[in-house]
């Protein structure tokens, strides 16, 4: 049974609630690109899926970048003259400029203001600000909170450390029949922000749970990494292995109420681009396909020209285009269970397409085969044929070894699942032969049988890493 069908048998309300519960569990953690926040987050994910944790020391050169010092924080506050905490990290970790250097000082409001960040256009929201690569300290607060500060002296404390340590990332590898891989990458470095961070983390974790222990065509690699520097670090450490990545997806911002957006890979015509466009066209929410652009999330690194990997990015609202982006309003209310569940469904449908997309060859190409005598046609004449039978004609006609099932789904306007079911039936009836996919020759080394194609035309030794 297809993955999507299996998911659809479960109660979507419960799936959504479970995703949201997990997001709520991760929400209070003060994450950053390094430090105990991301470690703690990965430990929570590890309770659900097998996760290999990698620690890369400060100072490690990764392409043009260097792994930074590790940041940790215990507390931070601003106290007024009466000793009252007017801003307190314990209330929200967004109150501290992420990566703030430690500070203890007494200073007048006029001086303090230079280190305060607010959002005048949304006076009740707290902005999220970072200073990873320039030493600085600061506090983020609502504009109204700042306006309420009386003149006078304030005591500031940021009890943080910025020291040699490590950059941490997590990797969940699910071996399939082929060593060729599907890469799913999501950033895990934002503190209490729900859509931008936790939606991708929770849906990716649920997808990995769904795929764990299955007989899969591809191997799957899920990366939970700090944004930018994490992807760069992973790529630097895996330069030799990235040729295995046949399809990839960056998952982020998939919990908000907006419609779906899929940003194509740099190649623009990768199979994942085609699959995502198809899946989004055959679901009920609004969706838009965006051309590649070199700014955004970690697809920037996977699609840098030296790598040019077939990696797209699935979002709901596009980063930076919704007012809640990088503010305290990107909270648990902004990501609703129904939206998370629908995003998991889209990801599952996409995996189903990638797992099942292949080419077949019609073994009976001279005129139509007689479907009726094989019980593949309607029982009585006269009625219009339904979608299922129509799909059989489409598959037969275009199974010429050139068109994939996804090509046929696109051309016919029928859902991939219908086309795939038709192909399976026709294959069972002996009317189609499978065409070996390049990935199917790339099996793990320990298995060393010959792979032979159904048409007898293509042989490929196992363990071969031949690539088209
Ligand atoms: Zn962000």
XYZ file of C-alpha atoms and ligand atoms in Angstrom:
469
model
C 0.000 0.000 0.000
C 1.160 3.512 -0.769
C 2.404 5.671 2.070
C -0.231 8.312 1.418
C -3.072 5.784 1.544
C -1.738 4.530 4.815
C -1.531 8.049 6.237
C -5.063 8.779 5.045
C -6.385 5.840 7.065
C -5.312 7.644 10.228
C -7.330 10.422 11.835
C -5.966 13.742 10.481
C -7.181 15.580 13.587
C -5.079 13.326 15.806
C -2.068 13.625 13.472
C -2.335 17.424 13.613
C -2.692 17.467 17.388
C 0.318 15.208 17.820
C 2.438 17.445 15.553
C 1.313 20.514 17.467
C 1.996 18.869 20.834
C 5.546 18.132 19.720
C 5.981 21.736 18.542
C 4.730 22.927 21.955
C 7.297 20.700 23.664
C 10.150 22.219 21.601
C 8.851 25.791 21.656
C 10.363 27.027 24.971
C 13.914 25.846 24.173
C 16.393 28.651 23.503
C 17.982 27.369 20.306
C 20.762 28.984 18.359
C 23.219 27.903 15.662
C 25.346 26.263 18.383
C 24.930 25.354 22.027
C 22.766 23.352 24.371
C 19.459 24.563 22.911
C 19.989 22.733 19.640
C 21.425 19.705 21.526
C 18.347 19.542 23.720
C 16.098 19.847 20.649
C 17.932 17.012 18.872
C 17.629 14.869 22.010
C 13.843 15.329 21.908
C 13.750 14.365 18.214
C 15.970 11.362 18.991
C 13.240 10.017 21.285
C 11.111 9.575 18.161
C 13.561 8.636 15.394
C 17.088 7.224 15.133
C 19.376 10.234 15.079
C 23.115 10.403 14.675
C 24.533 13.510 16.328
C 27.662 15.162 14.955
C 29.714 17.704 16.894
C 32.062 19.843 14.806
C 34.676 21.831 16.766
C 34.847 25.620 16.788
C 37.408 26.843 14.304
C 36.817 24.083 11.740
C 37.141 25.516 8.252
C 34.103 24.749 6.126
C 34.555 26.113 2.624
C 34.744 29.911 2.993
C 33.345 29.825 6.549
C 34.598 28.876 9.998
C 32.580 27.065 12.650
C 31.960 29.799 15.250
C 32.377 29.738 18.993
C 29.605 28.025 20.906
C 26.964 30.182 22.534
C 25.036 29.316 25.702
C 22.866 31.415 27.951
C 21.513 30.989 31.476
C 19.648 34.201 32.057
C 19.214 37.814 31.049
C 17.231 40.757 32.315
C 16.915 44.524 32.554
C 16.113 45.822 36.042
C 14.811 49.290 36.824
C 15.898 51.374 39.842
C 13.392 49.604 42.079
C 14.949 46.215 41.201
C 11.959 45.117 39.124
C 12.763 43.111 35.992
C 11.248 45.121 33.153
C 12.565 42.689 30.519
C 13.205 39.068 31.430
C 14.642 36.198 29.375
C 12.628 33.805 31.573
C 9.419 35.140 29.986
C 10.621 34.701 26.407
C 13.976 33.747 24.969
C 13.308 36.194 22.116
C 14.086 39.002 24.586
C 17.818 38.472 24.103
C 19.673 39.293 20.913
C 20.626 35.726 19.931
C 24.413 35.240 20.360
C 24.710 38.220 22.727
C 28.071 38.475 24.415
C 27.920 38.497 28.237
C 27.306 41.846 29.885
C 26.716 43.223 33.373
C 26.343 46.976 33.557
C 24.418 49.920 34.943
C 23.543 52.542 32.366
C 21.068 55.330 31.716
C 18.062 54.788 29.450
C 19.635 56.916 26.692
C 22.592 54.486 26.536
C 20.472 51.384 27.006
C 18.267 52.330 24.045
C 21.214 51.784 21.675
C 21.031 48.090 22.522
C 17.260 47.697 22.304
C 15.349 46.321 19.314
C 11.618 46.888 18.803
C 9.030 46.772 16.028
C 7.180 50.129 15.958
C 4.811 48.839 13.241
C 3.651 46.006 15.536
C 4.013 47.649 18.955
C 2.965 44.575 20.967
C 5.279 42.081 19.278
C 8.869 41.247 20.205
C 11.261 40.983 17.264
C 13.725 38.092 16.802
C 17.228 39.382 16.150
C 20.634 37.681 15.950
C 24.263 38.700 15.831
C 26.170 35.520 15.028
C 29.193 36.897 13.290
C 29.634 40.294 14.954
C 30.131 40.544 18.694
C 27.262 42.502 20.211
C 24.747 42.410 23.009
C 21.172 43.543 23.062
C 17.586 43.036 24.128
C 14.453 42.692 22.037
C 11.172 43.915 23.469
C 7.823 45.192 22.350
C 7.712 48.816 21.288
C 5.095 49.540 23.964
C 7.357 47.981 26.600
C 10.138 50.323 25.538
C 7.867 53.386 25.553
C 6.912 52.538 29.132
C 10.537 52.700 30.331
C 11.011 55.768 32.550
C 14.178 57.848 32.430
C 16.836 56.766 34.868
C 19.436 54.079 35.318
C 18.974 50.441 34.498
C 20.873 47.335 35.449
C 21.453 44.924 32.574
C 22.624 41.348 32.831
C 23.215 38.828 30.080
C 24.654 35.704 31.637
C 25.876 34.042 28.450
C 29.056 32.335 27.316
C 30.695 32.508 23.917
C 33.524 29.966 23.990
C 35.293 27.339 21.945
C 32.954 24.377 21.696
C 31.046 22.715 18.887
C 28.444 23.085 16.203
C 25.893 20.289 16.546
C 23.644 18.702 13.952
C 21.493 15.597 13.742
C 21.088 13.143 10.918
C 18.537 10.354 10.497
C 19.524 7.869 7.790
C 16.981 5.308 6.616
C 18.549 2.771 4.249
C 16.569 1.789 1.168
C 17.153 -0.750 -1.611
C 19.329 1.762 -3.435
C 22.142 3.778 -1.902
C 20.833 6.734 -3.899
C 19.301 9.191 -1.524
C 16.449 11.532 -0.892
C 17.622 14.413 1.297
C 15.165 16.181 3.596
C 16.709 19.161 5.357
C 15.260 21.470 7.982
C 16.818 24.166 10.147
C 16.791 23.739 13.919
C 18.429 26.942 15.120
C 15.612 29.393 15.886
C 14.485 29.872 19.505
C 10.761 30.289 20.306
C 9.520 30.644 16.739
C 6.909 28.187 15.598
C 6.396 28.406 11.849
C 9.947 29.375 11.000
C 11.660 26.368 12.541
C 9.309 24.111 14.512
C 6.852 23.385 11.698
C 9.678 21.959 9.571
C 11.229 20.101 12.516
C 8.010 18.419 13.577
C 6.802 17.489 10.087
C 10.243 16.160 9.077
C 10.359 14.084 12.266
C 6.881 12.680 11.598
C 7.833 11.872 8.001
C 10.972 10.063 9.171
C 8.834 8.124 11.681
C 6.458 7.156 8.896
C 9.310 5.942 6.667
C 11.279 4.155 9.395
C 11.487 0.380 9.070
C 9.932 0.287 5.594
C 11.027 -1.354 2.402
C 12.032 1.787 0.503
C 13.353 2.239 -3.001
C 15.641 5.121 -2.027
C 17.630 5.710 1.098
C 16.457 8.747 3.044
C 18.602 11.218 4.913
C 16.938 13.732 7.230
C 19.105 16.627 8.375
C 18.257 18.727 11.424
C 20.837 21.473 11.207
C 21.549 25.063 12.121
C 20.598 27.295 9.172
C 23.333 28.355 6.730
C 26.432 27.417 8.750
C 24.968 23.951 9.459
C 24.220 23.213 5.807
C 27.655 24.544 4.801
C 29.309 22.387 7.478
C 27.394 19.275 6.453
C 28.227 19.826 2.772
C 31.912 20.402 3.580
C 32.031 17.114 5.510
C 30.084 15.175 2.871
C 31.492 16.615 -0.315
C 32.292 13.158 -1.680
C 28.858 11.706 -0.967
C 26.495 14.308 -2.352
C 26.401 12.683 -5.789
C 24.124 10.078 -4.181
C 21.427 12.703 -3.660
C 18.862 12.121 -6.365
C 16.081 14.231 -4.874
C 16.007 16.761 -2.075
C 13.695 19.023 -0.180
C 14.175 21.812 2.311
C 11.174 21.895 4.622
C 10.383 25.118 6.409
C 7.509 27.432 7.308
C 4.834 24.798 6.723
C 2.573 25.435 9.706
C 1.007 28.835 8.966
C -2.435 29.366 7.400
C -1.073 30.432 3.985
C -1.265 28.341 0.818
C 1.682 26.226 -0.299
C 4.731 27.526 -2.141
C 7.305 25.286 -3.745
C 10.552 26.883 -4.834
C 12.210 24.930 -7.611
C 15.770 23.675 -7.492
C 18.406 25.635 -9.370
C 18.142 23.066 -12.165
C 14.453 23.930 -12.514
C 13.605 20.617 -14.175
C 14.592 18.113 -11.514
C 12.255 15.221 -10.843
C 11.492 16.659 -7.394
C 10.414 19.920 -9.077
C 8.066 18.019 -11.371
C 6.783 15.838 -8.516
C 6.129 18.807 -6.201
C 4.246 20.705 -8.915
C 2.100 17.643 -9.581
C 1.319 16.958 -5.925
C 0.423 20.603 -5.259
C -1.819 20.765 -8.329
C -3.783 17.746 -7.052
C -4.644 18.958 -3.558
C -7.301 21.322 -2.300
C -5.335 24.274 -0.866
C -3.991 27.119 -2.973
C -0.447 26.700 -4.188
C 2.181 28.425 -6.253
C 5.386 27.239 -7.903
C 8.303 29.656 -7.618
C 11.370 29.713 -9.810
C 14.733 29.262 -8.117
C 16.370 32.306 -6.579
C 19.704 32.308 -4.765
C 18.353 33.634 -1.449
C 16.084 31.853 1.020
C 16.743 28.835 3.252
C 19.384 26.128 2.993
C 18.544 25.351 -0.628
C 20.933 28.278 -1.141
C 23.817 26.004 -0.129
C 22.574 22.749 -1.728
C 21.946 24.661 -4.956
C 25.202 26.645 -4.921
C 26.765 26.223 -8.372
C 29.492 23.807 -7.255
C 26.878 21.388 -5.909
C 23.787 22.237 -7.962
C 21.838 19.473 -6.237
C 18.231 18.681 -7.172
C 16.885 20.243 -3.976
C 13.737 22.379 -3.824
C 12.060 24.112 -0.905
C 8.535 23.547 0.363
C 6.921 26.354 2.334
C 3.488 27.680 3.057
C 3.875 31.474 3.265
C 7.209 32.598 1.864
C 9.701 33.817 4.483
C 9.650 37.559 5.031
C 6.268 38.050 3.342
C 4.059 37.583 6.411
C 4.080 40.102 9.265
C 4.593 37.427 11.954
C 7.939 36.411 10.373
C 10.812 36.634 12.905
C 8.584 38.032 15.660
C 6.921 36.768 18.824
C 3.686 36.479 16.807
C 5.169 33.437 15.060
C 3.962 31.425 18.038
C 2.058 28.201 18.651
C -1.263 29.848 17.708
C 0.135 30.689 14.283
C 0.737 27.021 13.435
C -2.547 25.172 13.659
C -2.757 21.359 13.897
C -4.807 21.137 10.695
C -2.126 23.040 8.762
C 0.691 20.864 10.087
C -1.234 17.683 9.249
C -1.950 18.909 5.709
C 1.755 19.699 5.239
C 2.721 16.201 6.369
C 0.210 14.859 3.868
C 1.821 16.855 1.024
C 5.286 15.587 1.987
C 3.989 12.018 2.102
C 2.344 12.375 -1.300
C 5.613 13.727 -2.672
C 7.568 10.766 -1.273
C 4.983 8.408 -2.771
C 5.549 9.927 -6.214
C 9.340 9.805 -5.913
C 9.252 6.204 -4.659
C 6.974 4.993 -7.451
C 7.887 7.122 -10.429
C 9.432 4.908 -13.089
C 9.237 4.127 -16.770
C 7.585 1.102 -18.311
C 7.578 -0.382 -21.782
C 4.367 -1.406 -23.474
C 4.875 -5.015 -24.621
C 1.883 -4.775 -26.938
C 2.432 -1.505 -28.798
C 0.720 -2.430 -32.083
C -2.865 -1.244 -31.571
C -4.550 -1.436 -28.191
C -4.387 -4.716 -26.343
C -7.835 -6.164 -25.646
C -8.380 -5.160 -22.038
C -11.796 -6.853 -21.737
C -10.423 -10.365 -21.957
C -8.016 -9.532 -19.134
C -10.780 -8.086 -16.923
C -9.236 -4.636 -17.277
C -12.189 -2.989 -19.013
C -15.781 -2.208 -17.942
C -18.117 -5.173 -18.020
C -20.857 -3.723 -20.245
C -20.487 -1.503 -23.286
C -22.044 1.899 -23.675
C -21.144 3.607 -20.399
C -18.463 6.222 -20.418
C -15.190 4.832 -19.114
C -14.139 5.995 -15.665
C -10.868 7.529 -14.531
C -9.338 4.164 -13.654
C -9.808 2.701 -17.131
C -8.854 5.964 -18.793
C -5.579 5.822 -16.838
C -4.853 2.356 -18.302
C -5.069 3.752 -21.835
C -2.793 6.642 -20.943
C -0.229 4.329 -19.394
C -0.311 1.900 -22.315
C 0.010 4.635 -24.897
C 2.917 6.472 -23.286
C 4.859 3.574 -21.804
C 7.481 3.812 -24.500
C 10.485 3.810 -22.203
C 10.722 7.588 -22.595
C 7.820 8.826 -20.506
C 7.838 8.269 -16.760
C 4.599 7.669 -14.882
C 4.866 11.248 -13.663
C 5.133 12.478 -17.256
C 1.999 10.487 -18.055
C 0.179 11.825 -14.991
C 1.060 15.358 -16.033
C 0.013 14.865 -19.633
C -3.267 13.128 -18.777
C -4.183 15.478 -15.925
C -4.846 12.409 -13.769
C -3.441 12.024 -10.254
C -0.160 10.125 -10.025
C -1.722 7.537 -7.705
C -4.309 6.616 -10.373
C -1.636 6.339 -13.059
C 0.581 4.275 -10.762
C -2.248 1.866 -9.902
C -3.033 1.437 -13.609
C 0.630 0.668 -14.335
C 0.783 -1.912 -11.556
C -2.307 -3.684 -12.909
C -1.052 -3.661 -16.486
C 2.324 -4.911 -15.305
C 0.670 -7.777 -13.414
C -1.317 -8.582 -16.572
C 1.929 -8.906 -18.516
C 1.239 -5.905 -20.725
C 4.102 -3.770 -19.401
C 7.730 -4.423 -18.624
C 9.606 -2.319 -16.089
C 12.480 -0.234 -17.297
C 15.283 -0.267 -14.767
C 15.859 3.097 -13.207
C 19.491 4.243 -12.830
C 18.996 4.239 -9.049
C 18.114 0.569 -9.031
C 21.619 -0.448 -9.984
C 23.013 1.382 -6.970
C 22.386 -1.167 -4.282
C 24.406 -1.588 -1.092
C 27.762 -3.286 -1.677
C 27.137 -6.329 0.520
C 24.441 -7.551 -1.869
C 26.247 -8.585 -5.020
C 23.752 -10.164 -7.371
C 23.314 -9.079 -10.929
C 20.381 -6.883 -11.700
C 18.688 -7.716 -14.910
C 16.091 -5.634 -16.617
C 12.720 -7.034 -17.538
C 13.391 -6.228 -21.146
C 16.784 -7.881 -20.983
C 18.410 -4.780 -22.402
C 20.278 -3.279 -19.480
C 22.573 -4.995 -17.028
C 24.219 -3.322 -14.140
C 26.351 -4.930 -11.496
C 25.347 -4.258 -7.940
C 27.454 -1.822 -6.053
C 28.126 0.112 -9.230
C 27.811 3.817 -8.718
C 27.238 4.497 -12.356
C 25.223 7.551 -12.879
C 23.556 8.937 -15.922
Zn 14.307 32.471 10.090
